[in-house]
Amino acid sequence: MQIVIINSNATELYVIHKILYQIKDIIYYYMSASENVRYIKIQKIGEGAYGIIYKAQDVQTEEIVALKKFKLSDNEGVPSCALREISILNQLNHPNIIKLISQIIINKKLHLVMNYYDMDLTEYLKFNHEEFHLKNIIYKILLAVEFIHNRKIIHRDLQPNNILITNNEPVLIDFGLSRVLSPNMTPGVTQLWYRAPELLSNCNTYDYAIDMWSLGCIIAEIALNKPLFMGSSEIHQLLLIKNIINGNEWFLHNSQFAKLNNLFIDLINVCISLEFLEIIIS
Amino acid sequence: PQQVLQYQQEIYEFLHQREQESSGFQFSIDQRKINEKMRNTTIRFVIKQAKMYNLKSETLFQTVDLIDQSIHHINPEAERLELIAITCLFIATKYEEIYPPPLGALLRGTELRVREVIEMEKEILYKLNFNVISDNTLIWLQLIGELLGCNKRYLDLIKQRS
């Protein structure tokens, strides 16, 4: 090709340019095709309303990654949860928050490429662990949530399934429901057991406190090895909360909490703040 | 919103840092194919649309921000400006609103097709590398309002006017 260009005059150059221009699409096609082969799906891990999660292998680096597939519908384009998740994950850079490696389009479907971890907090708690590790996990989760809140973002879906563990270090995932704080938001977020009372009572002007409530429930779950409130419906959940937490020193009446340290109970008590509940009851 | 005071300092520091990073991005209109007048008409059109569908003012500011960024990155022809405006509005509604209006409704009164908008959406999002973050003018306006000691009613008024 080089020799041709050196000997050519203007018209020949023009011809070459034209040919290259026509080939451009084909080259792009092959480049995108090689991109497609880059990740090989191994197995399906989970499924949700948004799409499907696969375990996959990177051909180039032989790294195991997680692929999150979104459906791209014809009428809506990129779904809003994907839009929020990508833009939020792009600006978060923290050791305890999952990293978005890249986003690619395979077969007209949007895929997010993320690191793969094989254990979440519910599975982790099935085994016995040293107290020191558990404390470390609680501390790191608190740090990560503080980091998110400092960026004006609410996670809105904190639960043990969304906290992965590697080498006794927690990693926060699933920002599909999270969004930037704004005056009006939908109340129907977070899994029922970890839903804050203001959400249960259909309030749409909530703030970071709902994340703290879920955190309090998670911390209590780590300590007690079972969920704190296990409601079957929204009303049942509210009743459970009311029954367990009555008065300022509710933990004294509950035998479950007897073995715990005072400072630890303080921590849970701060997270599960009663202010809002009192408004409902009165 | 409610009590977010304890985070306020950090939030504004973070946003300021972002602003500094993107400060190289000034409007040099001479090099663009789009002049100021065209931009003005487009934004007037967007404001009209936002009023029609009762969108939040956050959405509106976000749209304007997105339009500016995509003009900067794509440098489009003048005929494509309407398409870009609609697409930015579409992205912003999906990002901010609780119930975004359907695309068909946004396209009413224009001669654009759904497929064009979706192609454009992909292009814009990839050009911006999915950095759709609300660091628009409204936040700074609100901060100035707070510093000047306006109460909540004034802030709402500002929002309505803007």
Short mmCIF file of C-alpha atoms in Angstrom, two decimals:
data_model
loop_
_atom_site.label_atom_id
_atom_site.label_comp_id
_atom_site.label_asym_id
_atom_site.label_seq_id
_atom_site.Cartn_x
_atom_site.Cartn_y
_atom_site.Cartn_z
CA MET A 1 0.00 0.00 0.00
CA GLN A 2 2.82 2.39 0.87
CA ILE A 3 4.53 2.07 -2.50
CA VAL A 4 1.31 2.83 -4.28
CA ILE A 5 0.82 5.97 -2.31
CA ILE A 6 4.33 7.25 -2.94
CA ASN A 7 4.04 6.86 -6.71
CA SER A 8 0.51 8.06 -7.04
CA ASN A 9 -0.83 11.36 -8.18
CA ALA A 10 -3.89 13.13 -6.91
CA THR A 11 -6.53 11.10 -8.77
CA GLU A 12 -5.09 7.79 -7.58
CA LEU A 13 -5.04 9.05 -4.03
CA TYR A 14 -8.65 9.99 -4.44
CA VAL A 15 -9.47 6.45 -5.63
CA ILE A 16 -7.65 4.87 -2.69
CA HIS A 17 -9.42 7.20 -0.35
CA LYS A 18 -12.76 6.18 -1.84
CA ILE A 19 -11.97 2.46 -1.52
CA LEU A 20 -10.88 2.87 2.07
CA TYR A 21 -14.07 4.75 2.76
CA GLN A 22 -16.10 1.85 1.38
CA ILE A 23 -14.12 -0.72 3.35
CA LYS A 24 -14.55 1.30 6.55
CA ASP A 25 -17.90 -0.25 7.37
CA ILE A 26 -16.55 -3.77 6.87
CA ILE A 27 -13.57 -3.07 9.12
CA TYR A 28 -15.86 -1.66 11.77
CA TYR A 29 -18.03 -4.73 11.48
CA TYR A 30 -15.11 -7.07 12.09
CA MET A 31 -13.85 -4.97 14.95
CA SER A 32 -17.22 -5.13 16.62
CA ALA A 33 -17.41 -8.85 15.89
CA SER A 34 -14.11 -9.48 17.65
CA GLU A 35 -15.47 -7.43 20.53
CA ASN A 36 -18.41 -9.81 20.68
CA VAL A 37 -16.19 -12.83 21.03
CA ARG A 38 -14.27 -11.19 23.81
CA TYR A 39 -16.56 -12.52 26.51
CA ILE A 40 -17.77 -16.12 26.62
CA LYS A 41 -20.79 -16.80 28.76
CA ILE A 42 -20.31 -19.68 31.19
CA GLN A 43 -23.52 -19.85 33.17
CA LYS A 44 -26.53 -17.86 34.31
CA ILE A 45 -26.29 -16.55 37.87
CA GLY A 46 -29.35 -14.49 38.50
CA GLU A 47 -32.38 -12.90 36.95
CA GLY A 48 -34.41 -9.81 37.69
CA ALA A 49 -36.96 -7.46 36.26
CA TYR A 50 -34.23 -5.53 34.43
CA GLY A 51 -32.52 -8.48 32.74
CA ILE A 52 -30.19 -11.40 33.33
CA ILE A 53 -26.78 -11.76 34.96
CA TYR A 54 -24.23 -14.15 33.48
CA LYS A 55 -20.89 -15.43 34.63
CA ALA A 56 -18.47 -15.02 31.75
CA GLN A 57 -14.81 -15.26 30.85
CA ASP A 58 -12.69 -12.62 29.19
CA VAL A 59 -10.85 -14.26 26.31
CA GLN A 60 -8.01 -11.77 26.23
CA THR A 61 -7.07 -11.70 29.89
CA GLU A 62 -8.72 -14.97 30.97
CA GLU A 63 -10.40 -13.12 33.79
CA ILE A 64 -13.78 -14.17 35.14
CA VAL A 65 -16.31 -11.34 34.94
CA ALA A 66 -20.02 -10.83 35.51
CA LEU A 67 -22.15 -9.71 32.58
CA LYS A 68 -25.37 -7.88 33.30
CA LYS A 69 -27.69 -7.95 30.33
CA PHE A 70 -30.37 -5.31 29.81
CA LYS A 71 -33.17 -5.59 27.33
CA LEU A 72 -33.04 -2.79 24.79
CA SER A 73 -36.61 -2.32 23.66
CA ASP A 74 -37.42 -0.60 20.40
CA ASN A 75 -39.63 2.06 21.85
CA GLU A 76 -37.67 3.12 24.88
CA GLY A 77 -34.04 2.82 23.94
CA VAL A 78 -31.73 2.46 26.90
CA PRO A 79 -33.89 1.64 29.96
CA SER A 80 -33.80 4.25 32.70
CA CYS A 81 -32.46 1.89 35.36
CA ALA A 82 -29.50 1.03 33.12
CA LEU A 83 -28.92 4.70 32.41
CA ARG A 84 -28.86 5.53 36.10
CA GLU A 85 -26.72 2.55 37.04
CA ILE A 86 -24.03 3.27 34.45
CA SER A 87 -23.80 6.98 35.08
CA ILE A 88 -23.69 6.47 38.83
CA LEU A 89 -21.16 3.64 38.76
CA ASN A 90 -18.95 5.66 36.43
CA GLN A 91 -18.43 8.35 39.05
CA LEU A 92 -17.89 6.05 42.03
CA ASN A 93 -14.37 4.88 42.62
CA HIS A 94 -14.02 3.17 45.96
CA PRO A 95 -12.48 -0.18 47.01
CA ASN A 96 -15.75 -1.36 48.55
CA ILE A 97 -17.96 -0.49 45.60
CA ILE A 98 -18.10 -2.63 42.47
CA LYS A 99 -16.18 -1.36 39.45
CA LEU A 100 -17.77 -1.08 36.06
CA ILE A 101 -15.15 -2.36 33.62
CA SER A 102 -16.96 -1.41 30.43
CA GLN A 103 -20.32 -1.38 28.72
CA ILE A 104 -20.77 -3.14 25.40
CA ILE A 105 -23.56 -3.91 22.98
CA ILE A 106 -23.89 -7.54 21.89
CA ASN A 107 -26.70 -8.50 19.52
CA LYS A 108 -28.38 -5.14 20.10
CA LYS A 109 -28.46 -5.76 23.84
CA LEU A 110 -26.65 -3.63 26.36
CA HIS A 111 -24.24 -5.52 28.61
CA LEU A 112 -22.41 -4.20 31.64
CA VAL A 113 -19.08 -5.86 32.39
CA MET A 114 -18.22 -6.02 36.08
CA ASN A 115 -15.92 -7.94 38.38
CA TYR A 116 -17.16 -11.34 39.49
CA TYR A 117 -17.44 -12.38 43.14
CA ASP A 118 -18.96 -15.69 44.11
CA MET A 119 -20.34 -15.11 47.62
CA ASP A 120 -22.89 -12.71 49.03
CA LEU A 121 -23.54 -11.77 52.63
CA THR A 122 -26.44 -14.21 53.21
CA GLU A 123 -24.29 -17.15 52.15
CA TYR A 124 -21.34 -15.79 54.09
CA LEU A 125 -23.34 -15.67 57.30
CA LYS A 126 -24.23 -19.36 57.04
CA PHE A 127 -20.71 -20.22 58.20
CA ASN A 128 -19.14 -19.24 61.49
CA HIS A 129 -16.70 -16.39 61.35
CA GLU A 130 -14.45 -14.59 63.75
CA GLU A 131 -15.86 -11.49 65.37
CA PHE A 132 -12.95 -9.45 64.07
CA HIS A 133 -13.90 -10.20 60.43
CA LEU A 134 -17.54 -9.32 60.99
CA LYS A 135 -16.61 -6.00 62.59
CA ASN A 136 -14.35 -5.23 59.67
CA ILE A 137 -17.19 -5.94 57.24
CA ILE A 138 -19.62 -3.67 59.08
CA TYR A 139 -17.05 -0.87 59.17
CA LYS A 140 -16.27 -1.17 55.46
CA ILE A 141 -19.95 -1.19 54.49
CA LEU A 142 -20.50 1.97 56.53
CA LEU A 143 -17.55 3.62 54.78
CA ALA A 144 -18.89 2.70 51.34
CA VAL A 145 -22.36 4.03 52.11
CA GLU A 146 -20.90 7.27 53.45
CA PHE A 147 -18.94 7.59 50.21
CA ILE A 148 -22.12 7.20 48.16
CA HIS A 149 -24.06 9.70 50.23
CA ASN A 150 -21.28 12.25 49.89
CA ARG A 151 -21.97 12.19 46.17
CA LYS A 152 -25.66 12.99 46.64
CA ILE A 153 -26.70 9.47 45.67
CA ILE A 154 -29.15 7.19 47.47
CA HIS A 155 -28.65 3.46 46.96
CA ARG A 156 -32.28 2.51 47.74
CA ASP A 157 -31.71 -1.24 47.48
CA LEU A 158 -29.42 -2.15 50.37
CA GLN A 159 -29.85 -5.79 51.43
CA PRO A 160 -27.51 -8.70 52.19
CA ASN A 161 -27.97 -10.10 48.67
CA ASN A 162 -26.49 -6.92 47.26
CA ILE A 163 -23.35 -7.07 49.37
CA LEU A 164 -20.74 -9.45 48.03
CA ILE A 165 -17.80 -10.75 50.05
CA THR A 166 -14.29 -11.55 48.86
CA ASN A 167 -11.50 -12.35 51.29
CA ASN A 168 -13.60 -10.95 54.14
CA GLU A 169 -13.98 -7.62 52.37
CA PRO A 170 -17.47 -6.42 51.38
CA VAL A 171 -18.34 -5.02 47.95
CA LEU A 172 -21.54 -3.08 47.26
CA ILE A 173 -23.37 -3.95 44.03
CA ASP A 174 -26.62 -3.32 42.17
CA PHE A 175 -27.13 0.39 41.66
CA GLY A 176 -30.12 -0.23 39.39
CA LEU A 177 -32.53 1.41 41.81
CA SER A 178 -30.25 4.13 43.09
CA ARG A 179 -30.57 7.72 41.99
CA VAL A 180 -29.53 11.26 42.72
CA LEU A 181 -31.46 12.86 45.55
CA SER A 182 -34.45 14.88 44.40
CA PRO A 183 -37.57 16.27 46.09
CA ASN A 184 -39.98 13.66 44.76
CA MET A 185 -39.24 9.96 44.41
CA THR A 186 -41.13 6.67 44.14
CA PRO A 187 -41.80 5.01 47.50
CA GLY A 188 -41.80 1.41 46.24
CA VAL A 189 -38.09 0.65 46.58
CA THR A 190 -35.90 -1.68 48.68
CA GLN A 191 -36.75 -5.25 49.59
CA LEU A 192 -39.60 -5.50 52.10
CA TRP A 193 -37.61 -6.74 55.09
CA TYR A 194 -35.18 -3.84 54.83
CA ARG A 195 -37.71 -1.16 53.94
CA ALA A 196 -37.85 1.89 56.15
CA PRO A 197 -41.13 2.92 57.82
CA GLU A 198 -41.38 6.12 55.78
CA LEU A 199 -41.40 4.01 52.63
CA LEU A 200 -43.94 1.60 54.10
CA SER A 201 -46.27 4.51 54.76
CA ASN A 202 -46.00 5.64 51.12
CA CYS A 203 -44.12 8.85 51.69
CA ASN A 204 -42.39 10.25 48.61
CA THR A 205 -40.15 12.87 50.17
CA TYR A 206 -37.61 10.64 51.86
CA ASP A 207 -33.83 11.01 51.99
CA TYR A 208 -30.65 9.19 53.03
CA ALA A 209 -32.35 7.89 56.18
CA ILE A 210 -33.87 4.96 54.27
CA ASP A 211 -30.39 3.66 53.47
CA MET A 212 -29.45 3.95 57.11
CA TRP A 213 -32.53 1.97 58.12
CA SER A 214 -31.58 -0.88 55.80
CA LEU A 215 -28.04 -0.71 57.15
CA GLY A 216 -29.32 -1.01 60.69
CA CYS A 217 -31.30 -4.10 59.71
CA ILE A 218 -28.24 -5.60 58.00
CA ILE A 219 -25.99 -4.94 61.00
CA ALA A 220 -28.55 -6.53 63.32
CA GLU A 221 -28.72 -9.48 60.95
CA ILE A 222 -24.96 -9.92 61.04
CA ALA A 223 -25.07 -9.88 64.84
CA LEU A 224 -28.11 -12.12 65.35
CA ASN A 225 -27.56 -14.32 62.29
CA LYS A 226 -31.16 -13.87 61.19
CA PRO A 227 -33.15 -10.95 59.75
CA LEU A 228 -34.51 -8.51 62.28
CA PHE A 229 -37.95 -7.96 60.78
CA MET A 230 -39.43 -10.65 58.54
CA GLY A 231 -42.77 -9.26 57.43
CA SER A 232 -45.01 -10.89 54.86
CA SER A 233 -46.78 -7.72 53.74
CA GLU A 234 -46.32 -4.01 54.19
CA ILE A 235 -48.76 -3.81 57.12
CA HIS A 236 -47.31 -6.89 58.78
CA GLN A 237 -43.88 -5.32 58.45
CA LEU A 238 -45.02 -2.10 60.11
CA LEU A 239 -46.61 -4.08 62.96
CA LEU A 240 -43.43 -6.06 63.50
CA ILE A 241 -41.38 -2.90 63.66
CA LYS A 242 -43.85 -1.40 66.13
CA ASN A 243 -43.83 -4.54 68.30
CA ILE A 244 -40.07 -4.88 68.50
CA ILE A 245 -39.23 -1.23 68.88
CA ASN A 246 -41.41 0.34 71.53
CA GLY A 247 -39.98 3.03 73.73
CA ASN A 248 -36.43 4.31 73.83
CA GLU A 249 -34.88 1.30 75.56
CA TRP A 250 -36.54 -1.37 73.48
CA PHE A 251 -33.46 -3.58 73.34
CA LEU A 252 -33.53 -4.16 77.11
CA HIS A 253 -36.80 -6.07 76.83
CA ASN A 254 -35.59 -8.28 74.01
CA SER A 255 -33.63 -11.37 75.02
CA GLN A 256 -31.92 -11.62 71.63
CA PHE A 257 -29.94 -8.51 72.27
CA ALA A 258 -28.77 -9.45 75.76
CA LYS A 259 -25.47 -10.93 74.62
CA LEU A 260 -24.47 -7.90 72.58
CA ASN A 261 -22.12 -5.13 73.52
CA ASN A 262 -23.59 -1.77 74.55
CA LEU A 263 -21.73 0.20 71.92
CA PHE A 264 -22.96 -2.19 69.29
CA ILE A 265 -26.55 -1.71 70.33
CA ASP A 266 -25.99 2.03 70.17
CA LEU A 267 -24.89 1.66 66.57
CA ILE A 268 -28.01 -0.26 65.61
CA ASN A 269 -30.16 2.16 67.53
CA VAL A 270 -28.74 5.15 65.70
CA CYS A 271 -29.37 3.53 62.33
CA ILE A 272 -32.89 2.47 63.18
CA SER A 273 -33.93 5.89 64.28
CA LEU A 274 -37.38 6.19 65.75
CA GLU A 275 -38.25 9.75 64.82
CA PHE A 276 -40.40 8.86 61.88
CA LEU A 277 -42.07 5.92 63.56
CA GLU A 278 -43.34 8.11 66.37
CA ILE A 279 -45.06 10.34 63.86
CA ILE A 280 -46.90 7.37 62.39
CA ILE A 281 -47.98 5.92 65.72
CA SER A 282 -49.20 9.21 67.18
CA PRO B 1 -35.62 17.76 50.58
CA GLN B 2 -35.28 17.02 54.24
CA GLN B 3 -32.21 16.87 56.45
CA VAL B 4 -29.21 16.51 54.18
CA LEU B 5 -27.19 19.24 55.82
CA GLN B 6 -24.51 16.99 57.20
CA TYR B 7 -23.47 15.94 53.71
CA GLN B 8 -23.77 19.33 52.06
CA GLN B 9 -20.14 20.36 52.37
CA GLU B 10 -18.82 17.20 50.74
CA ILE B 11 -21.41 17.24 47.98
CA TYR B 12 -20.53 20.76 46.91
CA GLU B 13 -16.82 20.04 47.11
CA PHE B 14 -17.29 17.05 44.82
CA LEU B 15 -19.39 19.01 42.34
CA HIS B 16 -16.91 21.87 42.34
CA GLN B 17 -14.12 19.43 41.59
CA ARG B 18 -16.09 18.08 38.64
CA GLU B 19 -16.71 21.59 37.40
CA GLN B 20 -12.98 22.28 37.53
CA GLU B 21 -12.23 19.17 35.52
CA SER B 22 -14.64 20.13 32.78
CA SER B 23 -13.71 23.80 32.73
CA GLY B 24 -11.61 23.41 29.58
CA PHE B 25 -14.93 22.97 27.88
CA GLN B 26 -15.86 26.52 26.96
CA PHE B 27 -18.10 27.49 24.12
CA SER B 28 -16.03 28.57 21.18
CA ILE B 29 -18.88 29.21 18.85
CA ASP B 30 -16.74 30.32 15.93
CA GLN B 31 -15.54 26.79 15.23
CA ARG B 32 -18.98 25.27 15.51
CA LYS B 33 -21.48 24.77 12.75
CA ILE B 34 -24.11 26.04 15.14
CA ASN B 35 -24.38 29.67 16.15
CA GLU B 36 -25.88 31.20 19.21
CA LYS B 37 -29.23 31.95 17.61
CA MET B 38 -29.82 28.35 16.69
CA ARG B 39 -29.02 27.24 20.20
CA ASN B 40 -31.44 29.80 21.59
CA THR B 41 -34.31 28.60 19.43
CA THR B 42 -33.59 25.00 20.34
CA ILE B 43 -33.62 25.74 24.02
CA ARG B 44 -36.82 27.72 23.67
CA PHE B 45 -38.31 24.67 22.00
CA VAL B 46 -37.13 22.42 24.85
CA ILE B 47 -38.63 24.77 27.45
CA LYS B 48 -41.95 24.67 25.60
CA GLN B 49 -41.89 20.87 25.60
CA ALA B 50 -41.00 20.75 29.29
CA LYS B 51 -43.93 22.98 30.13
CA MET B 52 -46.25 20.91 28.00
CA TYR B 53 -45.47 17.68 29.85
CA ASN B 54 -45.13 19.30 33.31
CA LEU B 55 -41.55 18.15 33.70
CA LYS B 56 -39.47 18.99 36.75
CA SER B 57 -37.08 21.89 36.48
CA GLU B 58 -34.21 19.48 37.22
CA THR B 59 -35.05 17.70 33.99
CA LEU B 60 -35.06 20.93 32.04
CA PHE B 61 -31.65 22.04 33.29
CA GLN B 62 -30.26 18.57 32.74
CA THR B 63 -31.49 18.67 29.15
CA VAL B 64 -29.83 21.99 28.44
CA ASP B 65 -26.62 20.68 29.96
CA LEU B 66 -26.78 17.53 27.84
CA ILE B 67 -27.46 19.54 24.67
CA ASP B 68 -24.42 21.73 25.30
CA GLN B 69 -22.22 18.73 25.94
CA SER B 70 -23.37 16.82 22.90
CA ILE B 71 -22.91 19.88 20.67
CA HIS B 72 -19.41 20.09 22.04
CA HIS B 73 -18.63 16.43 21.41
CA ILE B 74 -20.47 15.73 18.17
CA ASN B 75 -20.37 19.12 16.42
CA PRO B 76 -23.50 18.38 14.40
CA GLU B 77 -25.02 19.96 11.31
CA ALA B 78 -27.75 22.50 11.90
CA GLU B 79 -30.47 20.17 10.60
CA ARG B 80 -29.67 17.57 13.23
CA LEU B 81 -30.07 19.99 16.10
CA GLU B 82 -33.74 19.21 16.59
CA LEU B 83 -33.00 15.49 16.74
CA ILE B 84 -30.28 16.09 19.34
CA ALA B 85 -32.56 18.30 21.41
CA ILE B 86 -35.32 15.69 21.48
CA THR B 87 -32.87 12.92 22.29
CA CYS B 88 -31.36 14.89 25.17
CA LEU B 89 -34.81 15.62 26.50
CA PHE B 90 -35.58 11.91 26.25
CA ILE B 91 -32.43 10.91 28.17
CA ALA B 92 -32.99 13.56 30.83
CA THR B 93 -36.60 12.53 31.42
CA LYS B 94 -35.54 8.93 31.83
CA TYR B 95 -32.85 9.97 34.28
CA GLU B 96 -34.80 12.40 36.46
CA GLU B 97 -38.54 11.80 36.22
CA ILE B 98 -40.44 9.17 38.14
CA TYR B 99 -42.81 8.55 35.24
CA PRO B 100 -41.07 9.59 32.02
CA PRO B 101 -43.40 10.48 29.14
CA PRO B 102 -43.30 7.93 26.32
CA LEU B 103 -41.12 8.66 23.33
CA GLY B 104 -44.09 8.77 20.98
CA ALA B 105 -45.51 11.70 22.90
CA LEU B 106 -42.23 13.62 22.78
CA LEU B 107 -42.07 13.15 19.02
CA ARG B 108 -45.49 14.64 18.39
CA GLY B 109 -45.36 17.66 16.12
CA THR B 110 -41.99 16.75 14.65
CA GLU B 111 -41.09 14.69 11.64
CA LEU B 112 -38.61 12.48 13.41
CA ARG B 113 -38.82 8.72 13.70
CA VAL B 114 -38.42 6.59 16.81
CA ARG B 115 -35.53 4.66 15.35
CA GLU B 116 -33.54 7.81 14.60
CA VAL B 117 -33.88 8.97 18.19
CA ILE B 118 -32.74 5.63 19.58
CA GLU B 119 -29.70 5.55 17.29
CA MET B 120 -28.87 9.11 18.34
CA GLU B 121 -29.31 8.20 22.00
CA LYS B 122 -26.70 5.47 21.67
CA GLU B 123 -24.31 7.85 19.94
CA ILE B 124 -24.70 10.59 22.52
CA LEU B 125 -24.37 8.22 25.47
CA TYR B 126 -21.23 6.69 24.04
CA LYS B 127 -19.72 10.07 23.25
CA LEU B 128 -20.40 11.23 26.81
CA ASN B 129 -19.23 7.86 28.12
CA PHE B 130 -22.53 7.57 30.03
CA ASN B 131 -21.59 10.49 32.28
CA VAL B 132 -25.11 11.76 32.79
CA ILE B 133 -24.72 13.42 36.15
CA SER B 134 -26.84 16.23 37.43
CA ASP B 135 -24.22 18.90 37.92
CA ASN B 136 -26.20 21.54 36.15
CA THR B 137 -26.84 25.18 36.82
CA LEU B 138 -29.87 24.58 39.03
CA ILE B 139 -27.81 23.17 41.90
CA TRP B 140 -25.61 26.26 41.97
CA LEU B 141 -28.65 28.50 41.72
CA GLN B 142 -30.12 26.78 44.74
CA LEU B 143 -26.84 27.15 46.64
CA ILE B 144 -26.72 30.86 45.88
CA GLY B 145 -30.31 31.17 47.00
CA GLU B 146 -29.55 29.41 50.26
CA LEU B 147 -26.48 31.53 50.91
CA LEU B 148 -28.50 34.69 50.33
CA GLY B 149 -30.93 33.44 52.94
CA CYS B 150 -33.97 32.81 50.79
CA ASN B 151 -36.45 30.55 52.45
CA LYS B 152 -38.13 27.60 50.85
CA ARG B 153 -40.91 29.57 49.25
CA TYR B 154 -38.45 31.74 47.36
CA LEU B 155 -36.61 28.69 46.12
CA ASP B 156 -39.84 27.25 44.80
CA LEU B 157 -40.55 30.55 43.09
CA ILE B 158 -37.13 30.51 41.44
CA LYS B 159 -37.83 27.01 40.25
CA GLN B 160 -41.14 28.01 38.76
CA ARG B 161 -39.66 31.00 36.98
CA SER B 162 -36.71 29.15 35.57
#
